[in-house]
mmCIF file of C-alpha atoms in Angstrom:
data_model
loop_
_atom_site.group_PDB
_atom_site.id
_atom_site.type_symbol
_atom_site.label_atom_id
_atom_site.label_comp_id
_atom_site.label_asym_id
_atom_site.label_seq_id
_atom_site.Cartn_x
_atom_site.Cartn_y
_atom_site.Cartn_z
ATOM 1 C CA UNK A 309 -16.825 29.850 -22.269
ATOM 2 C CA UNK A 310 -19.910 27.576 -22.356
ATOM 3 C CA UNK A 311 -21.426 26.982 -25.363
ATOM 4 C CA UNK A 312 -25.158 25.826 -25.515
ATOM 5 C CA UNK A 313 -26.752 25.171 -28.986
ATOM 6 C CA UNK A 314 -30.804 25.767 -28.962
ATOM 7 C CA UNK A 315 -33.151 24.347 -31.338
ATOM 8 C CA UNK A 316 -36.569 25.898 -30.729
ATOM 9 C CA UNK A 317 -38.504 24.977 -28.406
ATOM 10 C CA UNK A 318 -35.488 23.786 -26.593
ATOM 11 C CA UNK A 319 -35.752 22.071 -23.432
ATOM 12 C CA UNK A 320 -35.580 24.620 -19.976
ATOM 13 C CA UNK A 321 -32.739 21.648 -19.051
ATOM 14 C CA UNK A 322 -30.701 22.899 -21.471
ATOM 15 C CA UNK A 323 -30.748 26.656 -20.269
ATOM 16 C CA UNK A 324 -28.158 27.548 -17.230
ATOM 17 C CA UNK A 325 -30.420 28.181 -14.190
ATOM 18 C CA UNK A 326 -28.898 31.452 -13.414
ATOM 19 C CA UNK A 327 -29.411 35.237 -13.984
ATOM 20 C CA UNK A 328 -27.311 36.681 -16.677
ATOM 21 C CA UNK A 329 -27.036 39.975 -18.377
ATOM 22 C CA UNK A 330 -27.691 38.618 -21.698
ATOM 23 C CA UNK A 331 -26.523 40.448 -25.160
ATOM 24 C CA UNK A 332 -28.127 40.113 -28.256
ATOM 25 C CA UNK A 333 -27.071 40.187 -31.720
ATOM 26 C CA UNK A 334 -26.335 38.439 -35.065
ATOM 27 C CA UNK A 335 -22.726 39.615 -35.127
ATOM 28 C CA UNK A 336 -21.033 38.768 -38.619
ATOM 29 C CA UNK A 337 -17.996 39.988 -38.432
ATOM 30 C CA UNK A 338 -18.247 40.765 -34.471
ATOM 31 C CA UNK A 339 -16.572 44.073 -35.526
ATOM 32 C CA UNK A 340 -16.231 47.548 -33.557
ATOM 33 C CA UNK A 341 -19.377 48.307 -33.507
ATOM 34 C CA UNK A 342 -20.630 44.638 -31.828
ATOM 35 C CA UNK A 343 -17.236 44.919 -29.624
ATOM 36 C CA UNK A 344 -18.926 47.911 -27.950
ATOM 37 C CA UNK A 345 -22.257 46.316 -27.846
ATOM 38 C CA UNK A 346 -20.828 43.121 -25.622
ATOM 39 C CA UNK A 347 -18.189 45.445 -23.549
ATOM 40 C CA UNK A 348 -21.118 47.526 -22.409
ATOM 41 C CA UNK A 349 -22.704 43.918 -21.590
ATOM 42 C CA UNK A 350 -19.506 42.945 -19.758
ATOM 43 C CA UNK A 351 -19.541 46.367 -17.332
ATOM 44 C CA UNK A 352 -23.196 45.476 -16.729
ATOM 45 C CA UNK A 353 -22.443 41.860 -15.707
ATOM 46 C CA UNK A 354 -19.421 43.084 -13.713
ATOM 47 C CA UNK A 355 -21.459 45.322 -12.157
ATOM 48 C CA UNK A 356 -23.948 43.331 -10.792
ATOM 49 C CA UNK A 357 -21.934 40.278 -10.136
ATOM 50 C CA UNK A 358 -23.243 38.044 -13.143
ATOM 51 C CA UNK A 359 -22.576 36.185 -15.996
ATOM 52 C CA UNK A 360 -22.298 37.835 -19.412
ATOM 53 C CA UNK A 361 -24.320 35.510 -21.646
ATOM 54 C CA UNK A 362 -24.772 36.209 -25.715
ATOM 55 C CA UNK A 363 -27.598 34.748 -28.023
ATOM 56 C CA UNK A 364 -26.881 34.405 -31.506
ATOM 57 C CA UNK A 365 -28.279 32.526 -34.360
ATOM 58 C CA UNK A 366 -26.750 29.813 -36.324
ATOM 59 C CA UNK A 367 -27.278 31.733 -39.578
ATOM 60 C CA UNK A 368 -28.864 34.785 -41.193
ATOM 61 C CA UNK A 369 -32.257 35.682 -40.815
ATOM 62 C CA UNK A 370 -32.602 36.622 -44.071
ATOM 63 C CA UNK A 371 -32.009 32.362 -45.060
ATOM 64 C CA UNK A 372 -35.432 32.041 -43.635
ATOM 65 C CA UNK A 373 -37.561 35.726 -43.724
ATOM 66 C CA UNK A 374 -36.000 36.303 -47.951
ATOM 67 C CA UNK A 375 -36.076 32.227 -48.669
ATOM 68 C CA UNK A 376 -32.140 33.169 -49.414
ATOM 69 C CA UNK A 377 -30.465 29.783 -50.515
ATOM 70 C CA UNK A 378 -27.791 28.568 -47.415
ATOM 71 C CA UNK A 379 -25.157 28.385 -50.426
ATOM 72 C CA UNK A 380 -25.609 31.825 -51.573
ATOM 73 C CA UNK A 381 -25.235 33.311 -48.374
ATOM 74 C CA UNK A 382 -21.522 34.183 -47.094
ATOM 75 C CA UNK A 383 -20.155 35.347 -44.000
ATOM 76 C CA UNK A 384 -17.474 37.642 -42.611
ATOM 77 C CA UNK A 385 -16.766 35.222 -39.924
ATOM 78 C CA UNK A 386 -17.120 31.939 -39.650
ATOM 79 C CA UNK A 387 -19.339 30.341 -36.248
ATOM 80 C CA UNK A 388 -16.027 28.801 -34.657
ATOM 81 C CA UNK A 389 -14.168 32.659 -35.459
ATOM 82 C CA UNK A 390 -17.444 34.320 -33.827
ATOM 83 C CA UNK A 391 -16.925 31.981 -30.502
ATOM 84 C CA UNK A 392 -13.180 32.736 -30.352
ATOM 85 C CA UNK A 393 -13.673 36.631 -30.696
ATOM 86 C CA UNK A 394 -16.509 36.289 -27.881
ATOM 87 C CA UNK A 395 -14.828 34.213 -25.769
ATOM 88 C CA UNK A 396 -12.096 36.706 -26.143
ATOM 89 C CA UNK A 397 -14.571 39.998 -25.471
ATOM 90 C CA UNK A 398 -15.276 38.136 -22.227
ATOM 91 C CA UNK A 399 -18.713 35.928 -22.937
ATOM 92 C CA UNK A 400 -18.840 33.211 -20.023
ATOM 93 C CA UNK A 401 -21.765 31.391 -21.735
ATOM 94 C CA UNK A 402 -22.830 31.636 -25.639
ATOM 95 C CA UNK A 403 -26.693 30.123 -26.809
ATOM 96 C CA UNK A 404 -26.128 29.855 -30.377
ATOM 97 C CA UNK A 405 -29.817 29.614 -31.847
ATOM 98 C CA UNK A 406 -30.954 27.479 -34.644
ATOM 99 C CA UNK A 407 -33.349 30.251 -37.005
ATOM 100 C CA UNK A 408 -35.739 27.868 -38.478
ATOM 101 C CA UNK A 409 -39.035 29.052 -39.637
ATOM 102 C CA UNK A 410 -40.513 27.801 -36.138
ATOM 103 C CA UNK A 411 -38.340 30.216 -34.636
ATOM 104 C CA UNK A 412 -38.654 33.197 -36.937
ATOM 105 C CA UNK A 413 -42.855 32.533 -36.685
ATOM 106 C CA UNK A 414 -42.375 33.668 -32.563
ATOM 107 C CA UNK A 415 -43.968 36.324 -31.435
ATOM 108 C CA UNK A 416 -42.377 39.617 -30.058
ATOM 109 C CA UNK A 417 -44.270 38.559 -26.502
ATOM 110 C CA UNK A 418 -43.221 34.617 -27.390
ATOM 111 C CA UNK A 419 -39.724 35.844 -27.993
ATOM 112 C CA UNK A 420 -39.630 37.557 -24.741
ATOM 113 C CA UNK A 421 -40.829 34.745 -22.765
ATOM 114 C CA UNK A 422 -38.149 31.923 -24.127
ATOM 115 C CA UNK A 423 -35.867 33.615 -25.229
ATOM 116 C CA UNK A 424 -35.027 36.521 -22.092
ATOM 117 C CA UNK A 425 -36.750 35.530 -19.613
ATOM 118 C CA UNK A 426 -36.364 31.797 -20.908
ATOM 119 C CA UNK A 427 -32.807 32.236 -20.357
ATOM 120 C CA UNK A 428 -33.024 34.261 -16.928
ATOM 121 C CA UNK A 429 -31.927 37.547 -18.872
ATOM 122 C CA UNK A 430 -32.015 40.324 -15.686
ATOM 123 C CA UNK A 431 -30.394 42.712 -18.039
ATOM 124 C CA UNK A 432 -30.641 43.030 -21.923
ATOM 125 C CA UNK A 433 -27.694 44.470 -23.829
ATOM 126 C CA UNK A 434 -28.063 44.843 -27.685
ATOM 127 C CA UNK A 435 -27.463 47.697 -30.575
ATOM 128 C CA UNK A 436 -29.543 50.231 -31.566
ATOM 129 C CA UNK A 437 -30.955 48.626 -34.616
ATOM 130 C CA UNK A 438 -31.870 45.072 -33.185
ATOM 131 C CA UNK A 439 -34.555 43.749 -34.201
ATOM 132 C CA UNK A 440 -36.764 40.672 -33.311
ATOM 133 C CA UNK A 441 -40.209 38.699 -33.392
ATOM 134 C CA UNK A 442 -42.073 37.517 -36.909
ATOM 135 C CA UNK A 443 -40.172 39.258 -39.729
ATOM 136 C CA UNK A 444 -38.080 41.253 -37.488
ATOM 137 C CA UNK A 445 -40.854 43.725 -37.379
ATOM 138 C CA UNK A 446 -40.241 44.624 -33.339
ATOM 139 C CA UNK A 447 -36.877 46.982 -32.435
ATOM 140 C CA UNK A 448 -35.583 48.082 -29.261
ATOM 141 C CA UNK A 449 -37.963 50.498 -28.423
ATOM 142 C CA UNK A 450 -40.816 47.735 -28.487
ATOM 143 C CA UNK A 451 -38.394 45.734 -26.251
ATOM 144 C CA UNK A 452 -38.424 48.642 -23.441
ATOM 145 C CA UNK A 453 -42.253 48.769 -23.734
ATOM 146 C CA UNK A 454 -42.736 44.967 -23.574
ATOM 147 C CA UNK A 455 -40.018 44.259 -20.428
ATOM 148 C CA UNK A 456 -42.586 45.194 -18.281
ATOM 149 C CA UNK A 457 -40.090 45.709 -15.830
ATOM 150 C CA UNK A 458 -39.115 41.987 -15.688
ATOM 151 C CA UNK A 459 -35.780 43.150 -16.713
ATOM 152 C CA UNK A 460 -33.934 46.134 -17.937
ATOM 153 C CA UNK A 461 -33.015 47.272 -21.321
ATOM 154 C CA UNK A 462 -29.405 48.747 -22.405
ATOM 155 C CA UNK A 463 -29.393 50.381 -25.939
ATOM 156 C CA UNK A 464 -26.315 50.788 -27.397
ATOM 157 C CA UNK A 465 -25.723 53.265 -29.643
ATOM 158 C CA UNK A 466 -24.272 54.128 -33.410
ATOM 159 C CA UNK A 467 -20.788 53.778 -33.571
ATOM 160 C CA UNK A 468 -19.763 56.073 -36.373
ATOM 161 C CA UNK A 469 -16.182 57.116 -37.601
ATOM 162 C CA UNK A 470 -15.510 59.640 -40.345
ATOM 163 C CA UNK A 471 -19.387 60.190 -40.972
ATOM 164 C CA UNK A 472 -20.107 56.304 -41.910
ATOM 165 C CA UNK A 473 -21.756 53.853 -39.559
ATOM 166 C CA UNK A 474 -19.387 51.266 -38.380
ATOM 167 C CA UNK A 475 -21.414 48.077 -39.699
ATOM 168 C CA UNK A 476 -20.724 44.913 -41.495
ATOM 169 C CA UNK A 477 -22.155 46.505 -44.753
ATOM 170 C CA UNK A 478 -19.336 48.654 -44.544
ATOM 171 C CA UNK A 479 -17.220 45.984 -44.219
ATOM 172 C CA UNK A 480 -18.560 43.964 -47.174
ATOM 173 C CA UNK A 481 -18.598 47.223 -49.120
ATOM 174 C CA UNK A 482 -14.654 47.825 -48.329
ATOM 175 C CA UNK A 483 -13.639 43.990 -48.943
ATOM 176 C CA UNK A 484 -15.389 44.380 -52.595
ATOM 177 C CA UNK A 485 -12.770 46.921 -53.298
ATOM 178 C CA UNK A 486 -9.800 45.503 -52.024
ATOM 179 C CA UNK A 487 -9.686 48.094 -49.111
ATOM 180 C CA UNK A 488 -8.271 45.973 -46.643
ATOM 181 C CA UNK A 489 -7.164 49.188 -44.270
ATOM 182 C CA UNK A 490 -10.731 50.546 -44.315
ATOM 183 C CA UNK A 491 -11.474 46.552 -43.864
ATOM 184 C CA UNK A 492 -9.164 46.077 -40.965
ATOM 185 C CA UNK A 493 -10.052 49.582 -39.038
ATOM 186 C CA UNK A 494 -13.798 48.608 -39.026
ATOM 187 C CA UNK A 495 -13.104 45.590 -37.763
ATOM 188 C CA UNK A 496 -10.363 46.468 -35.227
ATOM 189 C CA UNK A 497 -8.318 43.677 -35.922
ATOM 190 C CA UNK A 498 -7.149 41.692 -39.190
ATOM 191 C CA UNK A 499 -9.483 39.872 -41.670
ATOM 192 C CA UNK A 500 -9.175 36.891 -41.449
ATOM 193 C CA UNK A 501 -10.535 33.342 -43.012
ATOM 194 C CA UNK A 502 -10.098 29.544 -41.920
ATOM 195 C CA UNK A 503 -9.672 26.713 -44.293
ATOM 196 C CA UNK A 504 -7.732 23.399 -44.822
ATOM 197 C CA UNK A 505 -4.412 23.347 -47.260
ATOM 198 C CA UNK A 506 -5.627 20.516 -49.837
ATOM 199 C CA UNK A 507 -3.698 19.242 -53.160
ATOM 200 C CA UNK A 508 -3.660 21.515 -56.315
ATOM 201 C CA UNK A 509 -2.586 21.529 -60.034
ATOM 202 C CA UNK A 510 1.722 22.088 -58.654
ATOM 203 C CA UNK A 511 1.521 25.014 -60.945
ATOM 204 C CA UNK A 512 3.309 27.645 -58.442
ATOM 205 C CA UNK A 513 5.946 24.890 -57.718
ATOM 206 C CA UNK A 514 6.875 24.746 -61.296
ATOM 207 C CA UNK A 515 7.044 28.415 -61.207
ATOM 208 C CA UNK A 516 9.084 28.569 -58.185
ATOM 209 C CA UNK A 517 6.531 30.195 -56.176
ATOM 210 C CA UNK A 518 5.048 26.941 -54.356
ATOM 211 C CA UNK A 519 1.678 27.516 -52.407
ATOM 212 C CA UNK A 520 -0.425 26.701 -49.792
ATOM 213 C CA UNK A 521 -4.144 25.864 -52.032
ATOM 214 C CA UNK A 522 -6.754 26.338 -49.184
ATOM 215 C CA UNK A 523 -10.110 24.659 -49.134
ATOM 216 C CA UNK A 524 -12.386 27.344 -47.337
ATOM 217 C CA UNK A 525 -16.454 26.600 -47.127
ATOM 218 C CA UNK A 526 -18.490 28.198 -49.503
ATOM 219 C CA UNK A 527 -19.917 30.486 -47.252
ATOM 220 C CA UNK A 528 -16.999 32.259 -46.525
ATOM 221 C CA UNK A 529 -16.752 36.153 -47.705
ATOM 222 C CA UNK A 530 -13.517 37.107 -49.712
ATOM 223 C CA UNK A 531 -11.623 39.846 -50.704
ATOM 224 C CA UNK A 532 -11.597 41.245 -54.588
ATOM 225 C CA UNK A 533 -9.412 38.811 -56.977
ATOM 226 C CA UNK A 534 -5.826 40.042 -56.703
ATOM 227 C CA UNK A 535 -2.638 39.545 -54.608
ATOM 228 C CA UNK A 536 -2.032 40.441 -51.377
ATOM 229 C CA UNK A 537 0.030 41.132 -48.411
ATOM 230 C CA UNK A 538 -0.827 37.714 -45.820
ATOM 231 C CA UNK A 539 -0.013 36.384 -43.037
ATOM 232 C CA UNK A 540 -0.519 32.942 -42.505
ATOM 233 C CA UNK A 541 -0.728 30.689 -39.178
ATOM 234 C CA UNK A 542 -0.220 27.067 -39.488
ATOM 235 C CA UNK A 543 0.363 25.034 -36.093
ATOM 236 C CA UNK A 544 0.374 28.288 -33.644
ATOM 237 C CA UNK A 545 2.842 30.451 -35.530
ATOM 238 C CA UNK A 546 1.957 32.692 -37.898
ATOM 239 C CA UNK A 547 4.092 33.187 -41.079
ATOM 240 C CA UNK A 548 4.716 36.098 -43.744
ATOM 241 C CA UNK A 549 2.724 35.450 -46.749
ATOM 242 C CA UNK A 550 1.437 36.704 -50.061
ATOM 243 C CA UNK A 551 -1.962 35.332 -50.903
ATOM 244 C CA UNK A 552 -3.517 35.499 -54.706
ATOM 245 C CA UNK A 553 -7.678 35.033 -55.037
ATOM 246 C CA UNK A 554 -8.315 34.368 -58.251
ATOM 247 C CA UNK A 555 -9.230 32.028 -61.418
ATOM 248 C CA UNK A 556 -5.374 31.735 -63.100
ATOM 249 C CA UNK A 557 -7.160 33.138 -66.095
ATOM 250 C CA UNK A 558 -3.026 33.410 -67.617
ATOM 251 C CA UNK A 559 -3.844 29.303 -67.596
ATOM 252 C CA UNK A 560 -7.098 29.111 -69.650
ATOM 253 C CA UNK A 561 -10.211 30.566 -69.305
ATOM 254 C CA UNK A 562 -13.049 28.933 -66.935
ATOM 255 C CA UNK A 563 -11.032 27.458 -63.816
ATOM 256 C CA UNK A 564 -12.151 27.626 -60.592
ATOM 257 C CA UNK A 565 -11.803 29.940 -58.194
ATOM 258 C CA UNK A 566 -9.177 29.440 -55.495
ATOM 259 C CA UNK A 567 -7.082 30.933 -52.845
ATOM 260 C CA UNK A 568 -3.493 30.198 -53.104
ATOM 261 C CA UNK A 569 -0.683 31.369 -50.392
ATOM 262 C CA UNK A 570 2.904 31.201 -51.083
ATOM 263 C CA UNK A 571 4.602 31.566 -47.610
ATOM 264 C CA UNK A 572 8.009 33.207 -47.468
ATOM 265 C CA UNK A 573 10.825 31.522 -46.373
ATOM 266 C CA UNK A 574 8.715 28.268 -45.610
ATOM 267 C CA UNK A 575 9.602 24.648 -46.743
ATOM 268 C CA UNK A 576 7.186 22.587 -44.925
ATOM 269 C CA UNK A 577 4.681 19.798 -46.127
ATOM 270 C CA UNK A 578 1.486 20.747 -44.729
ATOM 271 C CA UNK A 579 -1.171 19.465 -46.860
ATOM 272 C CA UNK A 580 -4.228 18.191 -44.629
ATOM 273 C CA UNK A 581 -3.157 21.238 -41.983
ATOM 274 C CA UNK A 582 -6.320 23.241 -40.555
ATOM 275 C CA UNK A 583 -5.011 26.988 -40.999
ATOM 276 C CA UNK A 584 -5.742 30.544 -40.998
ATOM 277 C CA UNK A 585 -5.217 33.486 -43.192
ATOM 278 C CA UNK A 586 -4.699 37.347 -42.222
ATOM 279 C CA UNK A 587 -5.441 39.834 -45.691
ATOM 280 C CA UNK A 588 -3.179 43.043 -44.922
ATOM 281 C CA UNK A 589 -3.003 44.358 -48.124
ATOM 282 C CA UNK A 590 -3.913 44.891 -51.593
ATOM 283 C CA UNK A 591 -1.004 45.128 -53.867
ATOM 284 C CA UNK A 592 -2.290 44.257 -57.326
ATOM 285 C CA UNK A 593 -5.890 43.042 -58.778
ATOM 286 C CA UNK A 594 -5.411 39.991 -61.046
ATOM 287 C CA UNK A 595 -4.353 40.459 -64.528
ATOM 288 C CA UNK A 596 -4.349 37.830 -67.227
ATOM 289 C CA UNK A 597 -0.483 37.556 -68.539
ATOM 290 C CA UNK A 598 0.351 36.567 -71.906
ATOM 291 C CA UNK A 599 2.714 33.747 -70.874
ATOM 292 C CA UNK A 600 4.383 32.004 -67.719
ATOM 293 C CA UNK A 601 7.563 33.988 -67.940
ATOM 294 C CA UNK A 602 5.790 37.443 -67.533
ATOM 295 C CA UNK A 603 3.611 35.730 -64.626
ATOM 296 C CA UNK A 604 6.955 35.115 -63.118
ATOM 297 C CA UNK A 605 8.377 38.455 -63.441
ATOM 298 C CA UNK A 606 5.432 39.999 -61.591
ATOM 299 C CA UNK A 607 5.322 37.287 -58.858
ATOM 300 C CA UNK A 608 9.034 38.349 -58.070
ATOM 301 C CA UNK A 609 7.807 41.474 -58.180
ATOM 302 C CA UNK A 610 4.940 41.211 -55.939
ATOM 303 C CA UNK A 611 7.210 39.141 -52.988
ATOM 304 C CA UNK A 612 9.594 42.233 -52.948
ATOM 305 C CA UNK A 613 6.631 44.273 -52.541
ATOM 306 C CA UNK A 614 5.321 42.146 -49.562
ATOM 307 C CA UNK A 615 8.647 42.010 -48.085
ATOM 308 C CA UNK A 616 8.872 46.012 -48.387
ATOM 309 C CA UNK A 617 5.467 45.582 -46.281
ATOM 310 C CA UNK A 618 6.331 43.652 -43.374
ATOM 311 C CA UNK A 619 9.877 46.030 -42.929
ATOM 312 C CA UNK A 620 7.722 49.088 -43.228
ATOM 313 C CA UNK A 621 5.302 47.183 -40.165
ATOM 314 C CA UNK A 622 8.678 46.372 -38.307
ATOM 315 C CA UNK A 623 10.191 50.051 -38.763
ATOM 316 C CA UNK A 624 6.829 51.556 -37.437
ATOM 317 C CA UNK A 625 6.479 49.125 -34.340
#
């Protein structure tokens, strides 16, 4: 997959000189709901012998429309995870857009013009609810009127399961709970985050429970605080885990919040290692304990309980 980055007004160099069926969307999470979205863009492109190109944006619109601070703003998937699951879905060529307030200031008709027909869009795939043009004020039925028949325009509809609206507020919504099934299932495939394994305070090694303290970027979306089912991919394996999120309020009051992993039947050095992190399951929110030696009980506790997990996943596959 080809990966252009745009800055607006880019330079018509920069664009590939080719007709595309082009698909739209911001994508966080790139979940079922945006799967459909770029398959029906992949049959199109099939279809008419062309290349599937997606435009996204290096952040959220709402960074530059709300004057939301870049800190305050996290993500269910990172820009490198959004790449991987597109180049995955079948995207031969990916414009990732800079929104900047020159860019958000366009036009519906100035959108049009650089940014479809800019990029030799012959077909344009997005969901029902995209939106585009100064303060997102112009949807996909003002796209259909302003094509002009330049090109044509695909609307993808709802996905819905159970009554809700697959979307990435559902997601967020489920994650704030702990639901990691309901999680998972929107998504159709594990949640997962990125991060590098960096030095902590030793405390799980003196507990016997030594883990993997991962540096993720401030923009990344968690989980609820509490323990969980994990698994963990270091090198190109992935590894049984259990994974705690949380501010080791049994230690004193006021610590940071981190993500520690304690990797089952692991005894590698990997501090410095770029990894990944799969949340299966919720099996506990945190609770302060009233000493080290009950924290230690419950930890025992809790790997039995993940290990009961992954032999309940092997009996069922």
């Amino acid at each position: 997959m080809n990966i252009i980055e745009l800055r607006h007004p880019y330079h018509q160099e920069r664009v590939i000189k080719e007709e595309v069926v082009l698909v739209l969307g911001f994508f966080d999470g790139v979940h079922r709901g945006h799967q459909a979205v770029i398959e029906q863009g992949k049959k199109l492109a099939k279809e008419k012998n062309l290349k599937l190109a997606l435009m996204t944006f290096n952040q959220h619109p709402s960074i530059v429309f709300q004057k939301m601070s870049k800190e305050t703003m996290t993500y269910l998937t990172s820009m490198h995870q959004k790449a991987q699951l597109f180049e995955k879905a079948g995207v031969d060529l990916l414009y990732v857009v800079d929104f900047t307030s020159a860019f958000a200031k366009l036009t519906p008709e100035e959108f049009i013009e650089q940014y479809i027909i800019g990029l030799h869009a012959k077909v344009v795939v997005a969901g029902f609810d995209y939106t585009f043009g100064y303060q997102g004020k112009a949807t996909m039925t003002d796209l259909a009127q302003l094509a002009n028949q330049r090109f044509e325009v695909i609307e993808v509809p709802e996905l819905s399961e159970h009554g809700q609206k697959v979307s990435s507020t559902a997601i967020r919504q489920a994650l704030a709970k702990g639901d990691m099934q309901a999680v998972n299932e929107l998504l159709g495939y594990p949640y997962t985050i990125e991060g590098t394994v960096m030095h902590g305070d030793a405390r799980g090694r003196t507990l016997g429970f030594p883990t993997a303290n991962i540096r993720f970027t401030p923009t990344t979306r968690l989980p609820i605080e509490g323990v969980y089912v994990c698994e963990f991919k270091v090198g190109n394996t992935w590894h049984q885990a259990m994974g705690s999120i949380g501010h080791n309020d049994t230690f004193g009051e006021g610590r940071k919040l981190t993500v520690e992993v304690y990797i089952l039947d692991f005894h590698q050095e990997i501090y410095g290692e770029f990894v990944e992190v799969r949340w299966l399951h919720l099996l506990r929110e945190q609770i302060k304990f009233d000493g080290a030696e009950r924290l230690i009980q419950q930890l025992h506790q809790d790997e039995v309980d993940t290990r009961a997990y992954f032999a309940t996943l092997a009996k069922e596959s």
